[in-house]
Structures are given as C-alpha cells and as structure tokens.
PDB file of C-alpha atoms in Angstrom:
ATOM      1  CA  MET A1204      11.408 183.085 -11.174  1.00 40.00           C
ATOM      2  CA  ALA A1205      14.829 183.622 -11.255  1.00 45.00           C
ATOM      3  CA  TYR A1206      14.673 186.706 -12.947  1.00 45.00           C
ATOM      4  CA  ALA A1207      11.949 188.168 -11.009  1.00 47.00           C
ATOM      5  CA  ASP A1208      13.671 186.772  -7.809  1.00 49.00           C
ATOM      6  CA  SER A1209      16.928 189.227  -8.377  1.00 48.00           C
ATOM      7  CA  ILE A1210      14.948 192.422  -8.265  1.00 46.00           C
ATOM      8  CA  SER A1211      15.069 193.954  -5.196  1.00 49.00           C
ATOM      9  CA  THR A1212      14.272 197.311  -5.527  1.00 49.00           C
ATOM     10  CA  ALA A1213      10.854 199.027  -6.405  1.00 51.00           C
ATOM     11  CA  TYR A1214      12.788 201.079  -8.523  1.00 56.00           C
ATOM     12  CA  ALA A1215      14.401 200.226 -11.489  1.00 63.00           C
ATOM     13  CA  THR A1216      16.484 201.917 -14.742  1.00 71.00           C
ATOM     14  CA  MET A1217      15.166 200.181 -18.481  1.00 68.00           C
ATOM     15  CA  ASP A1218      19.051 199.582 -18.507  1.00 71.00           C
ATOM     16  CA  ALA A1219      18.415 197.300 -15.540  1.00 73.00           C
ATOM     17  CA  VAL A1220      15.920 195.631 -16.717  1.00 72.00           C
ATOM     18  CA  ALA A1221      17.381 194.528 -19.545  1.00 71.00           C
ATOM     19  CA  ALA A1222      20.723 193.743 -17.763  1.00 72.00           C
ATOM     20  CA  LEU A1223      18.499 191.053 -15.574  1.00 70.00           C
ATOM     21  CA  LEU A1224      17.121 189.451 -18.906  1.00 73.00           C
ATOM     22  CA  ASN A1225      20.639 189.073 -20.003  1.00 71.00           C
ATOM     23  CA  GLY A1226      19.524 185.503 -21.762  1.00 72.00           C
ATOM     24  CA  LEU A1227      16.498 186.788 -23.054  1.00 81.00           C
ATOM     25  CA  THR A1228      17.200 189.830 -24.264  1.00 78.00           C
ATOM     26  CA  VAL A1229      18.189 189.395 -28.097  1.00 83.00           C
ATOM     27  CA  ALA A1230      17.884 193.530 -29.204  1.00 86.00           C
ATOM     28  CA  TYR A1231      17.481 196.030 -27.116  1.00 87.00           C
ATOM     29  CA  GLY A1232      16.652 199.928 -28.670  1.00 91.00           C
ATOM     30  CA  SER A1233      16.876 203.267 -26.115  1.00 92.00           C
ATOM     31  CA  ALA A1234      16.286 206.741 -27.043  1.00 93.00           C
ATOM     32  CA  SER A1235      16.076 210.238 -24.282  1.00 92.00           C
ATOM     33  CA  ASN A1236      16.261 213.808 -24.731  1.00 89.00           C
ATOM     34  CA  ALA A1237      15.929 216.490 -22.272  1.00 85.00           C
ATOM     35  CA  THR A1238      15.642 219.474 -24.623  1.00 87.00           C
ATOM     36  CA  ILE A1239      12.421 221.035 -24.353  1.00 88.00           C
ATOM     37  CA  ARG A1240       9.880 221.195 -26.919  1.00 91.00           C
ATOM     38  CA  ASN A1241       6.324 221.930 -27.455  1.00 90.00           C
ATOM     39  CA  THR A1242       3.539 221.786 -29.456  1.00 90.00           C
ATOM     40  CA  THR A1243       0.311 223.482 -29.987  1.00 89.00           C
ATOM     41  CA  SER A1244      -0.827 220.441 -32.566  1.00 92.00           C
ATOM     42  CA  ALA A1245      -4.593 218.730 -32.034  1.00 91.00           C
ATOM     43  CA  SER A1246      -3.182 216.465 -33.842  1.00 94.00           C
ATOM     44  CA  TYR A1247      -0.830 213.352 -33.066  1.00 95.00           C
ATOM     45  CA  THR A1248       2.761 214.820 -34.296  1.00 94.00           C
ATOM     46  CA  ASP A1249       5.902 212.447 -33.338  1.00 96.00           C
ATOM     47  CA  ARG A1250       7.845 213.660 -30.665  1.00 94.00           C
ATOM     48  CA  THR A1251      10.970 215.265 -31.937  1.00 91.00           C
ATOM     49  CA  ASP A1252      13.721 212.459 -31.417  1.00 92.00           C
ATOM     50  CA  ALA A1253      11.708 210.016 -30.119  1.00 95.00           C
ATOM     51  CA  SER A1254      12.149 206.866 -32.144  1.00 96.00           C
ATOM     52  CA  VAL A1255      13.386 203.458 -31.413  1.00 97.00           C
ATOM     53  CA  THR A1256      13.616 200.619 -34.431  1.00 97.00           C
ATOM     54  CA  VAL A1257      14.624 197.107 -33.097  1.00 96.00           C
ATOM     55  CA  THR A1258      14.531 193.675 -35.449  1.00 94.00           C
ATOM     56  CA  VAL A1259      12.046 191.114 -33.979  1.00 94.00           C
ATOM     57  CA  GLY A1260      12.416 187.628 -34.402  1.00 92.00           C
ATOM     58  CA  THR A1261      10.023 184.793 -35.116  1.00 93.00           C
ATOM     59  CA  GLY A1262       8.067 184.369 -31.869  1.00 90.00           C
ATOM     60  CA  GLU A1263      10.079 187.299 -30.250  1.00 92.00           C
ATOM     61  CA  ILE A1264       8.419 189.803 -27.762  1.00 92.00           C
ATOM     62  CA  CYS A1265       8.881 193.125 -27.560  1.00 93.00           C
ATOM     63  CA  ILE A1266       8.480 195.569 -24.003  1.00 92.00           C
ATOM     64  CA  VAL A1267       7.872 198.858 -24.588  1.00 95.00           C
ATOM     65  CA  TYR A1268       8.206 201.622 -22.140  1.00 93.00           C
ATOM     66  CA  ALA A1269       7.773 205.514 -22.647  1.00 94.00           C
ATOM     67  CA  ASP A1270       7.142 208.319 -20.498  1.00 92.00           C
ATOM     68  CA  MET A1271       7.567 211.528 -20.697  1.00 90.00           C
ATOM     69  CA  SER A1272       7.330 214.696 -18.172  1.00 87.00           C
ATOM     70  CA  LEU A1273       5.337 217.533 -19.574  1.00 84.00           C
ATOM     71  CA  SER A1274       4.491 221.016 -18.391  1.00 81.00           C
ATOM     72  CA  HIS A1275       2.347 223.892 -19.729  1.00 77.00           C
ATOM     73  CA  SER A1276       1.718 227.734 -20.257  1.00 69.00           C
ATOM     74  CA  ASN A1277      -1.813 228.336 -19.445  1.00 65.00           C
ATOM     75  CA  ALA A1278      -4.196 228.021 -17.437  1.00 62.00           C
ATOM     76  CA  THR A1279      -5.313 225.153 -18.512  1.00 69.00           C
ATOM     77  CA  VAL A1280      -4.148 222.269 -21.073  1.00 75.00           C
ATOM     78  CA  VAL A1281      -5.239 218.915 -21.813  1.00 80.00           C
ATOM     79  CA  SER A1282      -3.082 216.589 -23.476  1.00 87.00           C
ATOM     80  CA  ASP A1283      -2.213 212.989 -24.753  1.00 90.00           C
ATOM     81  CA  MET A1284       0.812 210.610 -25.286  1.00 93.00           C
ATOM     82  CA  ARG A1285       0.645 207.246 -27.291  1.00 95.00           C
ATOM     83  CA  VAL A1286       2.914 204.722 -28.466  1.00 96.00           C
ATOM     84  CA  VAL A1287       3.155 203.682 -32.129  1.00 97.00           C
ATOM     85  CA  GLN A1288       4.662 200.540 -33.604  1.00 97.00           C
ATOM     86  CA  ASP A1289       5.572 201.815 -37.309  1.00 98.00           C
ATOM     87  CA  GLY A1290       2.491 204.393 -37.418  1.00 96.00           C
ATOM     88  CA  SER A1291      -0.366 202.495 -35.714  1.00 97.00           C
ATOM     89  CA  LEU A1292      -1.458 202.731 -31.966  1.00 96.00           C
ATOM     90  CA  ILE A1293      -0.287 200.255 -29.552  1.00 95.00           C
ATOM     91  CA  GLY A1294      -1.749 199.863 -26.009  1.00 89.00           C
ATOM     92  CA  THR A1295      -3.433 203.038 -25.115  1.00 88.00           C
ATOM     93  CA  THR A1296      -3.403 206.597 -24.631  1.00 88.00           C
ATOM     94  CA  ALA A1297      -2.124 208.727 -21.623  1.00 88.00           C
ATOM     95  CA  SER A1298      -4.304 211.444 -20.913  1.00 86.00           C
ATOM     96  CA  TRP A1299      -3.623 214.812 -18.884  1.00 81.00           C
ATOM     97  CA  THR A1300      -5.281 217.690 -17.672  1.00 76.00           C
ATOM     98  CA  SER A1301      -4.021 220.282 -15.536  1.00 70.00           C
ATOM     99  CA  VAL A1302      -4.291 223.970 -14.616  1.00 63.00           C
ATOM    100  CA  ARG A1303      -0.804 224.460 -13.280  1.00 58.00           C
ATOM    101  CA  ALA A1304       1.051 227.904 -15.072  1.00 55.00           C
ATOM    102  CA  ASP A1305       4.819 227.382 -15.325  1.00 55.00           C
ATOM    103  CA  THR A1306       6.737 225.934 -17.921  1.00 53.00           C
ATOM    104  CA  SER A1307       9.902 225.382 -15.761  1.00 56.00           C
ATOM    105  CA  GLY A1308       8.552 222.477 -13.357  1.00 54.00           C
ATOM    106  CA  ARG A1309       7.893 219.199 -14.806  1.00 54.00           C
ATOM    107  CA  ASP A1310       3.880 218.874 -14.080  1.00 71.00           C
ATOM    108  CA  ILE A1311       3.132 215.557 -14.895  1.00 79.00           C
ATOM    109  CA  SER A1312       4.938 212.166 -16.377  1.00 84.00           C
ATOM    110  CA  LEU A1313       2.836 209.947 -18.522  1.00 88.00           C
ATOM    111  CA  SER A1314       3.713 206.713 -19.098  1.00 90.00           C
ATOM    112  CA  LYS A1315       3.014 203.565 -20.637  1.00 92.00           C
ATOM    113  CA  LEU A1316       4.463 199.829 -20.552  1.00 92.00           C
ATOM    114  CA  ILE A1317       3.394 197.947 -23.551  1.00 94.00           C
ATOM    115  CA  VAL A1318       3.608 194.380 -24.542  1.00 94.00           C
ATOM    116  CA  VAL A1319       3.889 193.476 -28.308  1.00 95.00           C
ATOM    117  CA  ALA A1320       4.323 190.246 -30.279  1.00 94.00           C
ATOM    118  CA  PRO A1321       5.084 191.724 -33.488  1.00 95.00           C
ATOM    119  CA  ALA A1322       5.836 190.304 -36.914  1.00 96.00           C
ATOM    120  CA  ALA A1323       9.264 189.102 -37.580  1.00 95.00           C
ATOM    121  CA  GLY A1324      11.570 192.285 -39.146  1.00 96.00           C
ATOM    122  CA  ALA A1325      12.711 195.670 -37.797  1.00 97.00           C
ATOM    123  CA  HIS A1326       9.658 197.675 -35.975  1.00 97.00           C
ATOM    124  CA  THR A1327       9.890 201.262 -35.382  1.00 98.00           C
ATOM    125  CA  TYR A1328       8.751 202.565 -32.259  1.00 97.00           C
ATOM    126  CA  LYS A1329       7.738 206.342 -31.502  1.00 97.00           C
ATOM    127  CA  ILE A1330       6.258 208.520 -29.108  1.00 96.00           C
ATOM    128  CA  GLN A1331       3.347 210.714 -30.183  1.00 96.00           C
ATOM    129  CA  TRP A1332       1.707 213.666 -28.411  1.00 94.00           C
ATOM    130  CA  GLU A1333      -1.132 216.440 -28.989  1.00 92.00           C
ATOM    131  CA  THR A1334      -2.864 219.266 -26.879  1.00 89.00           C
ATOM    132  CA  ALA A1335      -6.654 219.565 -26.764  1.00 82.00           C
ATOM    133  CA  SER A1336      -5.928 223.088 -25.748  1.00 76.00           C
ATOM    134  CA  ASN A1337      -3.266 226.069 -25.386  1.00 78.00           C
ATOM    135  CA  THR A1338       0.645 225.060 -25.277  1.00 83.00           C
ATOM    136  CA  VAL A1339       2.092 221.707 -23.916  1.00 85.00           C
ATOM    137  CA  TYR A1340       6.095 221.598 -23.457  1.00 86.00           C
ATOM    138  CA  SER A1341       7.828 217.976 -23.042  1.00 87.00           C
ATOM    139  CA  LEU A1342      10.808 219.073 -20.909  1.00 84.00           C
ATOM    140  CA  ASN A1343      11.954 215.384 -21.232  1.00 88.00           C
ATOM    141  CA  PHE A1344      11.018 211.943 -22.502  1.00 92.00           C
ATOM    142  CA  GLY A1345      12.103 208.297 -22.265  1.00 92.00           C
ATOM    143  CA  LEU A1346      11.362 205.108 -24.885  1.00 95.00           C
ATOM    144  CA  TYR A1347      12.911 201.845 -24.139  1.00 94.00           C
ATOM    145  CA  CYS A1348      12.159 198.468 -26.249  1.00 94.00           C
ATOM    146  CA  ILE A1349      13.553 195.277 -25.038  1.00 91.00           C
ATOM    147  CA  VAL A1350      12.986 192.216 -27.405  1.00 92.00           C
ATOM    148  CA  VAL A1351      13.180 189.191 -25.430  1.00 89.00           C
ATOM    149  CA  GLN A1352      12.367 185.361 -26.376  1.00 85.00           C
ATOM    150  CA  ASN A1353       9.082 184.098 -25.892  1.00 79.00           C
ATOM    151  CA  THR A1354       9.862 180.810 -23.752  1.00 70.00           C
TER     152      THR A1354
END
C-alpha cells in the first residue's frame, strides 16, 4: 500500500493521483473546459470537448473520472450524465433534479469514478448528458483517464 500511504489529504486532483501512481501509470489523458454549454435534448448527446482517447495494453486497467457542474434557468430541471467508452455506456448514470433557477451558479456537480479493464487498443471516453425537462447548462467539466498496470 505504498501508493495509498502517500495520500495525505482528503482532496487530490487527478493529476496528483496520476503522479502518485508513477511507476504503474502507462498512459494518462485529460480534457476540461469552463465554456458554458446548454442542451434541451431528451436523448443523450456528447458534451462538447469532453472526449479523451487513451491506448490500453493487454491486461491493463483504466481509471476514468468525470465531473460536470450543472445549472438551469427554469423552475424545475431533470438532467443526467454518463460516461461512454467507444459509444457504449460504462458504469451507471448520475441523475439530478433541481428547482433552483440560476444559470450563473453551480447548482450541482455530478461525478462518476469508473474502473474498467477494456480490450487492448485505443479507446475513446466521452461525457454525455441529457435533460428530461427544460434547458440545462454545463458550466464546466473534467474528464480524466489513467491507464495503469494491473499488477
């Protein structure tokens, strides 16, 4: 547990986690953006710029962390976020229902931490989102993929 023993804070960035895993880390990719986007789509759609491609070797695992701050401008909004690998859902969906109407605030931050063992090769991870009612705004997002040896 030498790597876990090195963590001395309750909060760490994914960059810091990748640094702690130095020696086990094979590849690392990240994407983030603070440009406000919105959707009214009732079907899952890719969050603009929220895409990372990494190459995974045989027997390696990928640690995927995704987060997105959301807000809205209507009395009630229902929104969902998920992560896909090569277009297929991995993990579960994060859902949110809110009654606050403020597009300048960060009403909620949805996040997912997923560990997958994909087949060897290049894989693209994306954040997708939808809304069941009204317009939802994404104020920022982060998508991080750390490929590590499975030892």
